[in-house]
Amino acid sequence: LDYVINVNLKGTLFMIQAVYNQFFKPQKKGCIVNIGSIYGVVSGDMRLYNEGDRRTPEIYGATKAAIINATKYFSAYMAPHNVRVNCISPGGIFNHQDEEFVKNYSSKVPQNRMGDERELLSTLEYLISEESTYVTGQNILVDGGFSVW
């Protein structure tokens, strides 16, 4: 419980605070991209995971929902200093998971597959680019449509 809260939520909040105070506030410019999760938007489906593989999904989801909400708060708080704050919430990203998990997970995704890390990186590249200077306070779901059902 504490480990998940410390890493996911406190780690994110401390990093936002440090980067803002040390760099972005004095420079009056910056861009922060937080990492949320689809499980900050929808509840985790425990049918996808092995029996007994609990891993405190309710705490994980709560911390990711908090990061999404903090993104919105900090985007308004930091806007006067020309600092944009956004969030990327990935769905399942393929990382050599076992075949059964990939099949089960993919069946819940309209695109019928897991994501690729490149798809996250292209979203990150957009959010830190000059093309997104009017985008702040957003949570972009990169999930192949998982969250639409």
Short mmCIF file of C-alpha atoms in Angstrom, two decimals:
data_model
loop_
_atom_site.label_atom_id
_atom_site.label_comp_id
_atom_site.label_asym_id
_atom_site.label_seq_id
_atom_site.Cartn_x
_atom_site.Cartn_y
_atom_site.Cartn_z
CA LEU A 1 0.00 0.00 0.00
CA ASP A 2 2.55 2.60 1.11
CA TYR A 3 5.03 1.54 -1.55
CA VAL A 4 2.55 2.13 -4.38
CA ILE A 5 1.48 5.49 -2.94
CA ASN A 6 5.10 6.56 -2.36
CA VAL A 7 6.31 5.65 -5.84
CA ASN A 8 3.32 6.57 -8.00
CA LEU A 9 1.81 9.55 -6.23
CA LYS A 10 4.38 11.08 -3.91
CA GLY A 11 7.18 10.55 -6.42
CA THR A 12 5.20 12.36 -9.11
CA LEU A 13 4.20 15.23 -6.80
CA PHE A 14 7.74 15.70 -5.47
CA MET A 15 9.13 15.72 -9.02
CA ILE A 16 6.57 18.28 -10.19
CA GLN A 17 7.40 20.50 -7.24
CA ALA A 18 11.16 20.22 -7.70
CA VAL A 19 11.19 20.82 -11.47
CA TYR A 20 8.76 23.72 -11.22
CA ASN A 21 10.59 25.50 -8.40
CA GLN A 22 14.13 24.88 -9.65
CA PHE A 23 13.71 25.40 -13.37
CA PHE A 24 10.37 26.38 -14.79
CA LYS A 25 9.20 29.08 -12.40
CA PRO A 26 12.46 31.09 -12.66
CA GLN A 27 12.60 30.59 -16.45
CA LYS A 28 8.88 31.35 -16.82
CA LYS A 29 8.59 28.49 -19.29
CA GLY A 30 8.31 24.74 -19.20
CA CYS A 31 6.42 21.58 -19.92
CA ILE A 32 5.63 18.71 -17.56
CA VAL A 33 4.22 15.41 -18.78
CA ASN A 34 2.97 13.08 -16.07
CA ILE A 35 2.33 9.38 -16.53
CA GLY A 36 -1.11 8.20 -15.55
CA SER A 37 -2.80 4.96 -16.56
CA ILE A 38 -6.04 3.76 -18.03
CA TYR A 39 -6.64 2.43 -14.52
CA GLY A 40 -6.82 6.01 -13.32
CA VAL A 41 -9.88 6.37 -15.57
CA VAL A 42 -11.47 2.91 -15.55
CA SER A 43 -11.36 0.17 -12.96
CA GLY A 44 -8.87 -2.65 -13.45
CA ASP A 45 -10.39 -5.85 -14.78
CA MET A 46 -9.05 -8.55 -12.51
CA ARG A 47 -10.20 -11.22 -14.98
CA LEU A 48 -7.13 -10.31 -17.04
CA TYR A 49 -4.68 -11.25 -14.32
CA ASN A 50 -3.62 -14.55 -12.77
CA GLU A 51 -5.52 -15.95 -9.81
CA GLY A 52 -4.19 -14.40 -6.62
CA ASP A 53 -2.10 -11.82 -8.50
CA ARG A 54 -3.79 -8.96 -6.67
CA ARG A 55 -1.07 -6.25 -6.51
CA THR A 56 -3.44 -3.74 -4.85
CA PRO A 57 -5.20 -2.63 -8.05
CA GLU A 58 -7.48 -0.30 -6.11
CA ILE A 59 -4.48 1.59 -4.69
CA TYR A 60 -2.72 1.65 -8.07
CA GLY A 61 -5.86 3.03 -9.72
CA ALA A 62 -6.37 5.59 -6.97
CA THR A 63 -2.81 6.89 -7.34
CA LYS A 64 -3.12 7.15 -11.11
CA ALA A 65 -6.48 8.95 -10.79
CA ALA A 66 -4.81 11.34 -8.36
CA ILE A 67 -2.01 12.02 -10.86
CA ILE A 68 -4.58 12.81 -13.55
CA ASN A 69 -6.37 15.20 -11.19
CA ALA A 70 -3.09 16.78 -10.05
CA THR A 71 -2.24 17.34 -13.71
CA LYS A 72 -5.38 19.42 -14.11
CA TYR A 73 -4.72 21.35 -10.91
CA PHE A 74 -1.08 22.12 -11.68
CA SER A 75 -1.89 23.12 -15.26
CA ALA A 76 -4.01 25.98 -13.91
CA TYR A 77 -1.63 26.79 -11.06
CA MET A 78 1.46 26.98 -13.30
CA ALA A 79 -0.15 28.61 -16.35
CA PRO A 80 0.73 32.17 -15.25
CA HIS A 81 4.40 31.11 -15.43
CA ASN A 82 3.98 29.72 -18.96
CA VAL A 83 4.31 26.14 -17.74
CA ARG A 84 2.11 23.50 -19.36
CA VAL A 85 1.21 20.31 -17.50
CA ASN A 86 -0.29 17.29 -19.25
CA CYS A 87 -0.61 13.57 -18.66
CA ILE A 88 -0.30 10.45 -20.80
CA SER A 89 -2.35 7.46 -19.65
CA PRO A 90 -1.20 4.31 -21.38
CA GLY A 91 -3.22 1.18 -21.80
CA GLY A 92 -1.55 -2.19 -22.08
CA ILE A 93 1.87 -1.85 -23.68
CA PHE A 94 3.42 -5.04 -25.00
CA ASN A 95 6.49 -5.96 -23.00
CA HIS A 96 6.89 -9.70 -23.64
CA GLN A 97 3.96 -10.65 -21.39
CA ASP A 98 2.85 -14.27 -21.59
CA GLU A 99 0.78 -15.27 -24.59
CA GLU A 100 -2.43 -15.88 -22.62
CA PHE A 101 -2.34 -12.43 -21.04
CA VAL A 102 -1.71 -10.75 -24.40
CA LYS A 103 -4.63 -12.65 -25.95
CA ASN A 104 -7.00 -11.84 -23.05
CA TYR A 105 -5.98 -8.21 -22.87
CA SER A 106 -6.15 -7.70 -26.63
CA SER A 107 -9.69 -9.10 -26.70
CA LYS A 108 -10.80 -6.13 -24.56
CA VAL A 109 -9.26 -3.54 -26.91
CA PRO A 110 -11.20 -2.35 -29.98
CA GLN A 111 -7.94 -2.39 -31.97
CA ASN A 112 -7.52 -6.03 -30.77
CA ARG A 113 -3.89 -5.61 -29.77
CA MET A 114 -1.61 -4.22 -27.13
CA GLY A 115 0.24 -0.96 -27.67
CA ASP A 116 3.83 -0.41 -28.62
CA GLU A 117 6.18 1.89 -26.70
CA ARG A 118 6.66 3.96 -29.87
CA GLU A 119 3.02 4.96 -29.66
CA LEU A 120 3.66 6.44 -26.21
CA LEU A 121 6.80 8.20 -27.36
CA SER A 122 5.03 9.88 -30.28
CA THR A 123 2.42 11.24 -27.86
CA LEU A 124 5.18 12.48 -25.56
CA GLU A 125 6.98 14.11 -28.50
CA TYR A 126 3.78 15.94 -29.43
CA LEU A 127 3.18 17.20 -25.88
CA ILE A 128 6.70 18.61 -25.52
CA SER A 129 6.74 20.13 -29.01
CA GLU A 130 5.94 23.65 -30.13
CA GLU A 131 2.86 22.25 -31.90
CA SER A 132 1.13 21.72 -28.54
CA THR A 133 1.72 25.08 -26.86
CA TYR A 134 -2.04 25.56 -26.39
CA VAL A 135 -2.51 22.12 -24.82
CA THR A 136 -2.47 21.99 -21.03
CA GLY A 137 -4.34 20.14 -18.32
CA GLN A 138 -5.09 17.21 -20.60
CA ASN A 139 -4.97 13.49 -19.99
CA ILE A 140 -4.33 11.71 -23.27
CA LEU A 141 -5.32 8.06 -23.24
CA VAL A 142 -3.09 5.94 -25.46
CA ASP A 143 -5.01 2.69 -25.11
CA GLY A 144 -6.25 1.46 -28.47
CA GLY A 145 -9.78 2.22 -27.33
CA PHE A 146 -9.67 0.08 -24.16
CA SER A 147 -11.38 2.80 -22.13
CA VAL A 148 -14.33 3.30 -24.52
CA TRP A 149 -16.24 0.19 -23.42
#
